Short mmCIF file of C-alpha atoms in Angstrom, two decimals:
data_model
loop_
_atom_site.label_atom_id
_atom_site.label_comp_id
_atom_site.label_asym_id
_atom_site.label_seq_id
_atom_site.Cartn_x
_atom_site.Cartn_y
_atom_site.Cartn_z
CA MET A 1 0.00 0.00 0.00
CA SER A 2 1.48 3.38 -1.01
CA PHE A 3 1.82 6.24 1.47
CA MET A 4 -0.66 8.25 -0.65
CA HIS A 5 -3.29 5.56 -0.16
CA ARG A 6 -2.56 5.38 3.57
CA ALA A 7 -2.84 9.19 3.83
CA VAL A 8 -6.28 9.21 2.17
CA MET A 9 -7.52 6.43 4.43
CA TYR A 10 -6.27 8.20 7.58
CA VAL A 11 -7.95 11.50 6.65
CA THR A 12 -11.30 9.86 5.89
CA ARG A 13 -11.16 7.67 9.00
CA LYS A 14 -10.21 10.45 11.48
CA LYS A 15 -13.06 12.81 10.65
CA GLY A 16 -12.88 14.81 13.91
CA LYS A 17 -9.19 15.55 13.55
CA SER A 18 -9.64 16.31 9.87
CA VAL A 19 -12.37 18.89 10.58
CA LEU A 20 -10.27 20.55 13.31
CA LEU A 21 -7.23 20.64 11.04
CA PHE A 22 -9.39 22.07 8.24
CA LEU A 23 -10.53 24.95 10.46
CA VAL A 24 -6.95 25.72 11.59
CA LEU A 25 -5.65 25.68 8.03
CA PHE A 26 -8.61 27.75 6.82
CA VAL A 27 -7.85 30.51 9.35
CA ILE A 28 -4.13 30.41 8.55
CA ALA A 29 -4.82 30.55 4.80
CA THR A 30 -7.24 33.47 5.18
CA PHE A 31 -4.68 35.61 7.01
CA VAL A 32 -1.81 34.65 4.71
CA LEU A 33 -3.89 35.23 1.56
CA THR A 34 -5.03 38.59 2.89
CA GLY A 35 -1.43 39.62 3.54
CA ILE A 36 -0.26 38.45 0.11
CA SER A 37 -3.13 40.28 -1.64
CA ILE A 38 -2.42 43.53 0.23
CA LYS A 39 1.30 43.26 -0.56
CA ASP A 40 0.61 42.67 -4.26
CA ALA A 41 -1.93 45.51 -4.36
CA SER A 42 0.47 47.99 -2.73
CA GLN A 43 3.21 47.02 -5.15
CA ALA A 44 0.83 47.40 -8.11
CA ALA A 45 -0.29 50.81 -6.81
CA SER A 46 3.34 51.84 -6.39
CA THR A 47 4.06 50.81 -9.98
CA ASP A 48 1.06 52.80 -11.24
CA LEU A 49 2.23 55.77 -9.20
CA ARG A 50 5.71 55.57 -10.70
CA GLU A 51 4.25 55.58 -14.20
CA SER A 52 1.88 58.44 -13.33
CA LEU A 53 4.27 60.78 -11.51
CA GLY A 54 7.59 59.70 -12.91
CA GLY A 55 10.70 61.60 -11.90
CA ARG A 56 12.65 64.37 -13.53
CA PHE A 57 16.07 65.86 -13.92
CA THR A 58 17.16 69.28 -15.14
CA ILE A 59 20.07 70.23 -17.35
CA TYR A 60 21.05 73.86 -16.80
CA ILE A 61 23.88 76.28 -17.48
CA ASP A 62 26.40 76.17 -14.67
CA MET A 63 27.04 79.77 -13.67
CA SER A 64 29.74 78.90 -11.13
CA LYS A 65 33.41 79.74 -11.47
CA ASP A 66 34.02 76.20 -12.75
CA ASN A 67 32.39 77.15 -16.07
CA PRO A 68 35.09 78.58 -18.39
CA TYR A 69 32.40 80.27 -20.52
CA VAL A 70 31.11 82.48 -17.69
CA VAL A 71 32.00 86.16 -18.04
CA THR A 72 31.62 88.54 -15.10
CA GLU A 73 31.42 92.28 -15.74
CA ARG A 74 31.77 94.90 -13.02
CA THR A 75 30.44 98.38 -13.66
CA GLU A 76 31.13 101.31 -11.38
CA PRO A 77 28.59 104.13 -11.80
CA SER A 78 30.06 107.56 -12.44
CA ASP A 79 27.82 109.07 -9.79
CA GLY A 80 29.44 106.96 -7.06
CA GLY A 81 26.56 104.53 -6.69
CA LYS A 82 26.78 100.84 -5.91
CA LEU A 83 29.01 98.54 -7.92
CA SER A 84 27.04 96.59 -10.55
CA ILE A 85 28.08 92.99 -11.19
CA ASN A 86 26.66 91.09 -14.17
CA SER A 87 27.49 87.48 -15.09
CA TYR A 88 26.59 85.65 -18.28
CA SER A 89 27.76 82.66 -20.27
CA THR A 90 29.18 82.77 -23.78
CA GLY A 91 28.90 79.00 -24.16
CA PRO A 92 26.36 77.00 -26.18
CA LEU A 93 22.67 76.77 -25.34
CA ILE A 94 20.55 73.61 -25.07
CA SER A 95 19.50 73.19 -28.68
CA ALA A 96 16.66 71.11 -30.12
CA GLU A 97 19.24 68.54 -31.22
CA THR A 98 20.56 68.32 -27.66
CA LEU A 99 17.05 67.79 -26.31
CA GLU A 100 16.45 64.91 -28.72
CA SER A 101 19.90 63.47 -28.03
CA VAL A 102 19.15 63.32 -24.30
CA LYS A 103 15.72 61.79 -24.91
CA SER A 104 17.29 59.07 -27.08
CA VAL A 105 19.10 57.49 -24.09
CA GLY A 106 15.80 55.74 -23.25
CA GLY A 107 13.46 55.82 -20.26
CA ILE A 108 12.52 59.49 -20.89
CA LYS A 109 8.89 60.11 -21.75
CA ASN A 110 9.01 63.86 -22.36
CA TYR A 111 10.98 67.05 -21.90
CA TYR A 112 10.26 70.74 -21.50
CA ALA A 113 12.40 73.84 -21.94
CA SER A 114 11.43 77.50 -21.91
CA GLU A 115 12.89 81.00 -22.14
CA MET A 116 11.17 84.19 -21.05
CA TRP A 117 11.36 87.13 -23.44
CA GLN A 118 9.65 90.50 -23.90
CA PRO A 119 8.70 91.41 -27.47
CA HIS A 120 6.38 94.24 -28.44
CA ALA A 121 2.81 93.65 -29.62
CA GLU A 122 2.56 95.16 -33.12
CA ASN A 123 -0.84 94.33 -34.61
CA PHE A 124 -2.85 93.49 -31.50
CA ASN A 125 -3.70 95.04 -28.15
CA LEU A 126 -3.18 93.54 -24.72
CA LEU A 127 -5.95 93.26 -22.17
CA ARG A 128 -5.63 96.08 -19.66
CA GLY A 129 -4.83 95.49 -16.02
CA LYS A 130 -5.72 97.73 -13.10
CA LEU A 131 -2.16 98.97 -12.65
CA PRO A 132 -1.40 101.32 -15.56
CA ILE A 133 1.86 100.98 -17.52
CA LYS A 134 3.47 103.99 -19.19
CA ASP A 135 6.62 105.08 -21.04
CA GLY A 136 6.02 102.89 -24.07
CA TYR A 137 5.73 99.62 -22.13
CA GLU A 138 1.95 99.35 -22.58
CA ASN A 139 2.25 96.66 -25.25
CA MET A 140 5.26 94.79 -23.91
CA VAL A 141 4.35 91.09 -24.07
CA ASN A 142 5.20 88.57 -21.39
CA ALA A 143 6.21 85.83 -23.86
CA THR A 144 7.53 82.32 -23.25
CA ALA A 145 9.55 80.54 -25.92
CA VAL A 146 9.06 76.81 -25.42
CA SER A 147 10.20 73.46 -26.76
CA GLY A 148 6.51 72.48 -26.70
CA THR A 149 3.52 73.65 -24.69
CA GLU A 150 2.02 70.27 -23.79
CA ALA A 151 4.70 69.55 -21.16
CA SER A 152 4.70 73.15 -19.87
CA ASP A 153 4.21 73.65 -16.13
CA PHE A 154 1.24 75.88 -16.92
CA PHE A 155 -0.59 73.03 -18.67
CA THR A 156 0.59 70.05 -16.59
CA ALA A 157 -0.31 71.85 -13.35
CA ARG A 158 -3.74 72.55 -14.86
CA SER A 159 -3.41 76.32 -14.39
CA ILE A 160 -4.46 76.71 -18.00
CA GLN A 161 -5.86 74.30 -20.57
CA LEU A 162 -5.94 74.16 -24.35
CA SER A 163 -9.46 75.05 -25.49
CA GLU A 164 -8.96 75.11 -29.26
CA GLY A 165 -6.33 74.17 -31.81
CA ARG A 166 -3.16 72.32 -30.92
CA HIS A 167 -0.01 72.59 -28.81
CA ILE A 168 3.31 73.97 -30.02
CA LEU A 169 5.58 71.11 -31.10
CA PRO A 170 9.40 70.91 -30.88
CA LYS A 171 9.90 71.33 -34.65
CA ASP A 172 7.45 74.24 -35.05
CA ARG A 173 8.65 77.60 -36.37
CA HIS A 174 6.82 80.94 -36.37
CA VAL A 175 3.85 79.72 -34.31
CA ALA A 176 2.10 80.92 -31.16
CA VAL A 177 -0.49 79.85 -28.61
CA ILE A 178 -2.47 82.69 -26.99
CA SER A 179 -5.40 83.00 -24.61
CA ARG A 180 -8.97 82.88 -25.86
CA ALA A 181 -9.65 86.19 -24.09
CA LEU A 182 -6.80 87.90 -25.97
CA ALA A 183 -7.98 86.41 -29.24
CA GLU A 184 -11.56 87.62 -28.69
CA GLU A 185 -10.32 91.09 -27.73
CA ASN A 186 -8.49 91.38 -31.05
CA LYS A 187 -10.96 89.35 -33.16
CA LEU A 188 -8.33 86.69 -33.82
CA LYS A 189 -8.82 82.97 -34.28
CA VAL A 190 -6.76 79.82 -34.84
CA GLY A 191 -5.00 80.16 -38.19
CA ASP A 192 -4.69 83.96 -38.00
CA SER A 193 -1.35 85.72 -37.54
CA LEU A 194 -0.02 88.12 -34.95
CA LYS A 195 3.05 90.31 -35.31
CA LEU A 196 5.77 90.85 -32.70
CA GLY A 197 8.48 93.47 -32.71
CA ILE A 198 11.16 94.97 -30.47
CA MET A 199 10.88 98.01 -28.26
CA ASP A 200 13.24 100.82 -29.25
CA SER A 201 14.93 100.87 -25.85
CA VAL A 202 15.58 97.12 -25.97
CA ALA A 203 16.80 97.27 -29.57
CA ASN A 204 19.23 100.07 -28.73
CA GLN A 205 20.51 98.21 -25.69
CA LEU A 206 21.11 95.04 -27.73
CA GLY A 207 22.40 96.86 -30.77
CA ILE A 208 19.83 95.47 -33.21
CA ASN A 209 17.46 97.04 -35.71
CA PRO A 210 14.29 98.28 -33.94
CA ARG A 211 12.36 97.72 -37.16
CA ASN A 212 12.76 93.94 -36.86
CA LYS A 213 9.37 92.26 -36.95
CA ILE A 214 8.23 88.64 -36.96
CA GLU A 215 4.86 87.17 -37.88
CA LEU A 216 3.55 84.13 -35.97
CA LYS A 217 0.66 81.85 -36.87
CA ILE A 218 -1.80 81.17 -34.05
CA VAL A 219 -2.05 77.37 -33.71
CA GLY A 220 -3.91 77.14 -30.40
CA LEU A 221 -5.95 78.98 -27.79
CA PHE A 222 -5.86 78.42 -24.04
CA GLN A 223 -7.99 79.53 -21.13
CA PRO A 224 -7.29 79.67 -17.37
CA THR A 225 -8.90 76.99 -15.20
CA GLY A 226 -8.80 78.94 -11.95
CA GLU A 227 -10.45 82.08 -10.68
CA ASP A 228 -9.16 85.39 -11.97
CA GLN A 229 -7.46 87.23 -9.09
CA ILE A 230 -6.86 90.67 -10.54
CA THR A 231 -5.91 93.17 -7.84
CA GLU A 232 -5.11 96.86 -7.88
CA MET A 233 -1.45 95.89 -8.41
CA THR A 234 -2.08 93.67 -11.46
CA SER A 235 -0.65 95.10 -14.66
CA ALA A 236 -1.29 93.98 -18.22
CA TYR A 237 2.16 92.39 -18.30
CA ASN A 238 1.31 90.13 -15.35
CA MET A 239 -2.05 88.89 -16.61
CA ILE A 240 -2.07 85.25 -17.71
CA GLU A 241 -4.53 86.18 -20.48
CA ASN A 242 -1.80 88.31 -22.08
CA ARG A 243 0.86 85.59 -22.05
CA VAL A 244 2.01 84.42 -25.47
CA PHE A 245 3.73 81.07 -26.01
CA THR A 246 6.07 80.90 -29.01
CA ASP A 247 8.68 78.61 -30.50
CA ILE A 248 12.37 79.24 -29.67
CA TYR A 249 13.34 79.90 -33.31
CA SER A 250 11.09 82.95 -33.52
CA GLN A 251 12.79 84.54 -30.51
CA ALA A 252 16.27 83.96 -31.95
CA GLU A 253 15.22 85.29 -35.34
CA LEU A 254 13.65 88.45 -33.96
CA PHE A 255 16.70 89.30 -31.86
CA ASN A 256 19.19 88.43 -34.62
CA SER A 257 20.96 86.03 -32.26
CA ASP A 258 24.29 84.76 -33.58
CA LYS A 259 23.96 81.74 -31.28
CA LYS A 260 22.19 78.55 -32.29
CA PRO A 261 18.61 78.80 -30.94
CA GLY A 262 18.30 77.06 -27.62
CA PHE A 263 17.49 77.18 -23.93
CA SER A 264 19.48 77.82 -20.78
CA GLU A 265 17.58 75.12 -18.89
CA ALA A 266 15.59 71.99 -19.77
CA MET A 267 13.59 69.49 -17.70
CA PHE A 268 13.37 65.82 -18.66
CA PHE A 269 10.62 63.55 -17.29
CA VAL A 270 11.49 59.86 -16.85
CA GLN A 271 9.03 56.99 -16.97
CA ASP A 272 10.27 55.18 -13.85
CA PRO A 273 11.68 57.19 -10.92
CA ASP A 274 13.56 54.08 -9.74
CA GLN A 275 15.67 54.35 -12.91
CA LEU A 276 16.28 58.09 -12.55
CA ASN A 277 19.88 57.96 -11.35
CA PHE A 278 20.77 55.30 -13.92
CA ILE A 279 19.32 57.44 -16.74
CA VAL A 280 21.18 60.54 -15.51
CA GLU A 281 24.45 58.58 -15.56
CA LYS A 282 23.81 57.66 -19.19
CA VAL A 283 23.01 61.30 -20.04
CA GLU A 284 26.19 62.54 -18.37
CA ALA A 285 28.14 60.15 -20.59
CA LEU A 286 26.83 61.74 -23.82
CA PRO A 287 29.81 63.16 -25.74
CA SER A 288 27.62 65.60 -27.71
CA ILE A 289 27.00 67.78 -24.61
CA ASP A 290 29.64 70.24 -23.44
CA TRP A 291 29.62 69.45 -19.72
CA LYS A 292 31.94 72.36 -18.97
CA GLN A 293 28.90 74.53 -19.73
CA PHE A 294 26.10 72.46 -18.21
CA ASN A 295 25.20 70.70 -14.98
CA VAL A 296 22.46 68.25 -13.93
CA SER A 297 20.13 68.28 -10.93
CA VAL A 298 17.79 65.41 -9.99
CA ASP A 299 14.27 65.83 -8.63
CA ASN A 300 12.54 62.71 -7.31
CA GLU A 301 10.88 64.33 -4.32
CA THR A 302 7.29 64.31 -5.59
CA TYR A 303 7.31 60.57 -6.22
CA SER A 304 9.21 59.82 -3.00
CA GLN A 305 6.69 61.73 -0.88
CA ALA A 306 3.66 60.31 -2.68
CA ALA A 307 4.95 56.72 -2.60
CA ALA A 308 6.08 56.81 1.05
CA PRO A 309 2.76 55.50 2.48
CA LEU A 310 2.67 52.65 -0.06
CA ASN A 311 6.28 51.71 0.65
CA SER A 312 5.56 51.75 4.39
CA LEU A 313 2.46 49.61 3.84
CA SER A 314 4.43 47.12 1.74
CA ARG A 315 7.14 46.83 4.42
CA LEU A 316 4.53 46.46 7.17
CA VAL A 317 2.68 43.70 5.29
CA LYS A 318 5.92 41.82 4.61
CA ILE A 319 6.74 41.91 8.33
CA LEU A 320 3.21 40.76 9.19
CA LEU A 321 3.47 37.94 6.65
CA ILE A 322 6.69 36.70 8.23
CA ILE A 323 5.09 36.86 11.69
CA MET A 324 1.96 35.05 10.43
CA MET A 325 4.10 32.34 8.86
CA ALA A 326 6.07 31.86 12.07
CA VAL A 327 2.90 31.76 14.19
CA SER A 328 1.27 29.38 11.72
CA VAL A 329 4.23 26.99 11.89
CA ALA A 330 4.17 27.16 15.69
CA ILE A 331 0.41 26.49 15.99
CA LEU A 332 0.38 23.74 13.40
CA SER A 333 3.49 22.11 14.89
CA LEU A 334 1.96 22.14 18.38
CA LEU A 335 -1.29 20.60 17.13
CA LEU A 336 0.49 17.91 15.09
CA THR A 337 2.90 17.15 17.94
CA LEU A 338 -0.03 16.43 20.25
CA TRP A 339 -1.54 14.10 17.65
CA MET A 340 1.81 12.50 16.86
CA ARG A 341 2.04 11.11 20.39
CA ASN A 342 -0.90 8.87 19.57
CA ARG A 343 0.87 7.61 16.44
CA VAL A 344 4.14 6.48 17.99
CA TYR A 345 3.21 2.81 17.76
CA GLU A 346 1.98 3.22 14.17
CA THR A 347 5.29 4.84 13.23
CA GLY A 348 7.26 2.06 14.94
CA VAL A 349 5.33 -0.63 13.04
CA PHE A 350 5.96 1.14 9.72
CA LEU A 351 9.66 1.32 10.48
CA ALA A 352 9.73 -2.36 11.56
CA LEU A 353 8.11 -3.31 8.24
CA GLY A 354 11.01 -1.62 6.45
CA ILE A 355 9.13 1.43 5.27
CA HIS A 356 11.62 4.27 4.87
CA LYS A 357 11.36 7.26 7.20
CA PHE A 358 10.92 9.67 4.28
CA LYS A 359 7.90 7.70 3.05
CA ILE A 360 6.35 7.82 6.52
CA LEU A 361 7.05 11.54 6.70
CA GLY A 362 5.59 11.87 3.18
CA GLN A 363 2.40 10.24 4.38
CA TYR A 364 2.04 12.70 7.26
CA VAL A 365 2.71 15.67 4.95
CA THR A 366 0.20 14.33 2.40
CA GLU A 367 -2.48 13.97 5.07
CA VAL A 368 -2.21 17.65 5.94
CA LEU A 369 -1.91 18.73 2.29
CA LEU A 370 -5.12 16.88 1.36
CA ILE A 371 -7.02 18.91 3.92
CA ALA A 372 -5.08 22.08 3.05
CA ILE A 373 -6.10 21.92 -0.62
CA VAL A 374 -9.74 22.22 0.40
CA ALA A 375 -9.10 24.75 3.20
CA PHE A 376 -6.99 27.00 0.95
CA GLY A 377 -9.70 26.89 -1.72
CA PHE A 378 -12.36 28.09 0.71
CA SER A 379 -10.05 30.86 1.95
CA TYR A 380 -10.49 32.58 -1.43
CA PHE A 381 -13.93 33.78 -0.37
CA SER A 382 -12.97 34.90 3.14
CA GLY A 383 -9.72 36.49 1.93
CA ASN A 384 -11.52 38.40 -0.83
CA ALA A 385 -14.11 39.62 1.66
CA ILE A 386 -11.70 41.14 4.18
CA ALA A 387 -8.52 41.91 2.17
CA GLU A 388 -9.60 45.31 0.80
CA ASN A 389 -10.96 46.55 4.14
CA VAL A 390 -7.84 45.46 6.01
CA GLY A 391 -5.56 46.86 3.28
CA ASN A 392 -7.18 50.29 3.26
CA ALA A 393 -7.28 50.39 7.07
CA LEU A 394 -3.52 49.73 7.15
CA LEU A 395 -2.95 52.33 4.41
CA GLN A 396 -4.90 54.99 6.32
CA GLN A 397 -2.82 54.16 9.38
CA GLN A 398 0.36 54.79 7.39
CA LEU A 399 -1.07 58.01 5.95
CA SER A 400 -1.95 59.30 9.40
CA ARG A 401 1.58 58.64 10.65
CA GLY A 402 3.37 60.36 7.78
CA GLU A 403 2.93 63.36 5.51
CA PRO A 404 -0.38 63.88 3.73
CA SER A 405 -0.55 61.63 0.71
CA GLU A 406 -2.19 64.16 -1.59
CA GLN A 407 0.64 66.28 -2.91
CA THR A 408 -0.82 69.56 -4.05
CA GLY A 409 0.85 71.52 -6.80
CA THR A 410 0.21 75.26 -6.43
CA VAL A 411 1.11 77.28 -9.48
CA ALA A 412 0.88 81.04 -9.38
CA VAL A 413 0.43 82.44 -12.85
CA SER A 414 0.22 86.22 -12.69
CA SER A 415 -3.39 87.00 -11.88
CA VAL A 416 -4.49 83.38 -11.72
CA VAL A 417 -3.63 81.10 -8.82
CA VAL A 418 -4.66 77.48 -9.17
CA ALA A 419 -4.14 74.65 -6.67
CA GLU A 420 -4.55 71.19 -8.11
CA PRO A 421 -3.59 67.72 -6.90
CA ILE A 422 -0.65 66.34 -8.79
CA ALA A 423 -1.84 63.72 -11.25
CA GLY A 424 -1.72 60.20 -9.93
CA THR A 425 -1.67 60.92 -6.20
CA GLU A 426 -5.43 60.46 -5.87
CA ALA A 427 -4.81 56.69 -5.89
CA LEU A 428 -3.12 56.97 -2.52
CA ASN A 429 -6.38 57.56 -0.68
CA SER A 430 -7.21 53.88 -1.17
CA ILE A 431 -5.94 50.80 -2.96
CA GLU A 432 -7.86 48.14 -4.81
CA VAL A 433 -7.16 44.78 -3.19
CA LYS A 434 -8.28 41.64 -4.96
CA VAL A 435 -7.33 37.98 -4.63
CA THR A 436 -5.67 37.15 -7.94
CA LEU A 437 -4.41 33.91 -9.42
CA ARG A 438 -0.88 35.05 -8.58
CA SER A 439 -1.88 35.56 -4.93
CA PHE A 440 -3.48 32.11 -4.87
CA VAL A 441 -0.36 30.44 -6.26
CA GLN A 442 1.75 32.20 -3.63
CA LEU A 443 -0.66 31.01 -0.93
CA TYR A 444 -0.28 27.37 -1.97
CA LEU A 445 3.51 27.69 -2.13
CA ILE A 446 3.76 29.39 1.27
CA GLY A 447 1.14 27.06 2.75
CA THR A 448 3.00 23.99 1.53
CA LEU A 449 6.22 25.31 3.05
CA ILE A 450 4.47 25.94 6.39
CA ILE A 451 3.01 22.41 6.38
CA VAL A 452 6.32 20.73 5.51
CA ILE A 453 8.14 22.64 8.27
CA ALA A 454 5.36 21.99 10.83
CA VAL A 455 5.15 18.24 10.05
CA GLY A 456 8.93 17.95 10.13
CA MET A 457 9.16 19.69 13.52
CA SER A 458 6.36 17.58 15.02
CA SER A 459 7.86 14.31 13.72
CA VAL A 460 11.54 14.86 14.43
CA SER A 461 11.42 13.42 17.96
CA ILE A 462 10.01 10.14 16.63
CA MET A 463 11.81 9.90 13.34
CA ARG A 464 15.25 10.01 14.95
CA LEU A 465 14.47 6.76 16.88
CA ASN A 466 14.80 3.26 15.44
CA PRO A 467 11.91 0.72 15.53
CA LYS A 468 13.28 -1.13 18.57
CA GLU A 469 13.49 2.06 20.63
CA ILE A 470 9.96 3.10 19.63
CA LEU A 471 8.41 -0.31 20.47
CA SER A 472 10.32 -0.56 23.72
CA LYS A 473 8.97 2.79 24.79
CA MET A 474 5.44 1.67 23.98
CA SER A 475 5.92 -1.46 26.16
#
């Protein structure tokens, strides 16, 4: 008779013990399955959060003394005023080719670069603020030359949103995105053109022709999403409705720049914050970038703060799983040890008949596994019922101990101030916990390990004796 056959007969014959063992294994399986499901759910939520928030790094012009391109000019006023110190770099800017070169290292989902500049509105009028502007500055435009508007802080922070047309793209030339209010004020629409020029004072200061003009095609309209907060100190220049987004080539062309069009700073957004440092190392190894001119800074704080509760929950559940496994082994070993005392004679007979110890041990393990298969199956329903409630209760406990999980991005844009939750952090208020096939497989693997250890511990005192010693003890 095989040990499998003997195991089946023992389980069916000892119905009382089988029912008790079923209940013990059912409770153990419910707790273990709950822990596994919460752990898997927190890891899945963390992965979703990484993809949603990402991380970022910034390449910028290093204005320290280590940059050989930095020029410092000191000007002493003739009237004996304070010494004026001005520093600037004569080195290269971050060109469109550089932006694409950095993105090509992999793991970067987007980038954004911008330069502020102040052209003069030629064929359109700005909306008027409450604070009057004089001396020829009435039509000075607060313009932003961008690599693309879609990744702009204004749009990603939801301070403004595109209401018509399209965003500015990296390869665009002579295009603009303006506010719907500014377009309506000047009877402009998508597809029309607006003309920008240079103020005489700025042209004289830069030594360029004040008659320089540039015509831009309007490709999109935006509108603020927050409440307009115009105060007595709000000028036309500071109103978000008067902001004009342009491509970088238009700025360089208007100012007759002898440099290749580019930016002094650019932000790159990575897909996985865990890979941020690795990606930065690859970027710093690019030979096409003059690293005497540029430096890199890493920003992973948003993801780190948002993911902290999930990471704490994952660590807590792992610790609880280890404790549950240890307690389960202890309880099951104690129960089986008590029953094993009544099977000393049976074990001795098996050994006397020449049945190998491992086969006897295999029978005992099989007996428990037969009951465990059924108990673990039923634990699916109990685990599914309590896992989400327990998981979210533990998550709220972690949230209450640490920083608030909802990271709020506040972006002040001239007369509009908008506070919006950073995309992706809403998921931190709760997690969706479900018993999956993967969780179930883990339960059976962990449960089998617990059973093997428990049976081994309860049988070791008998298995180390020979048949003669066992039978002599019984007599």
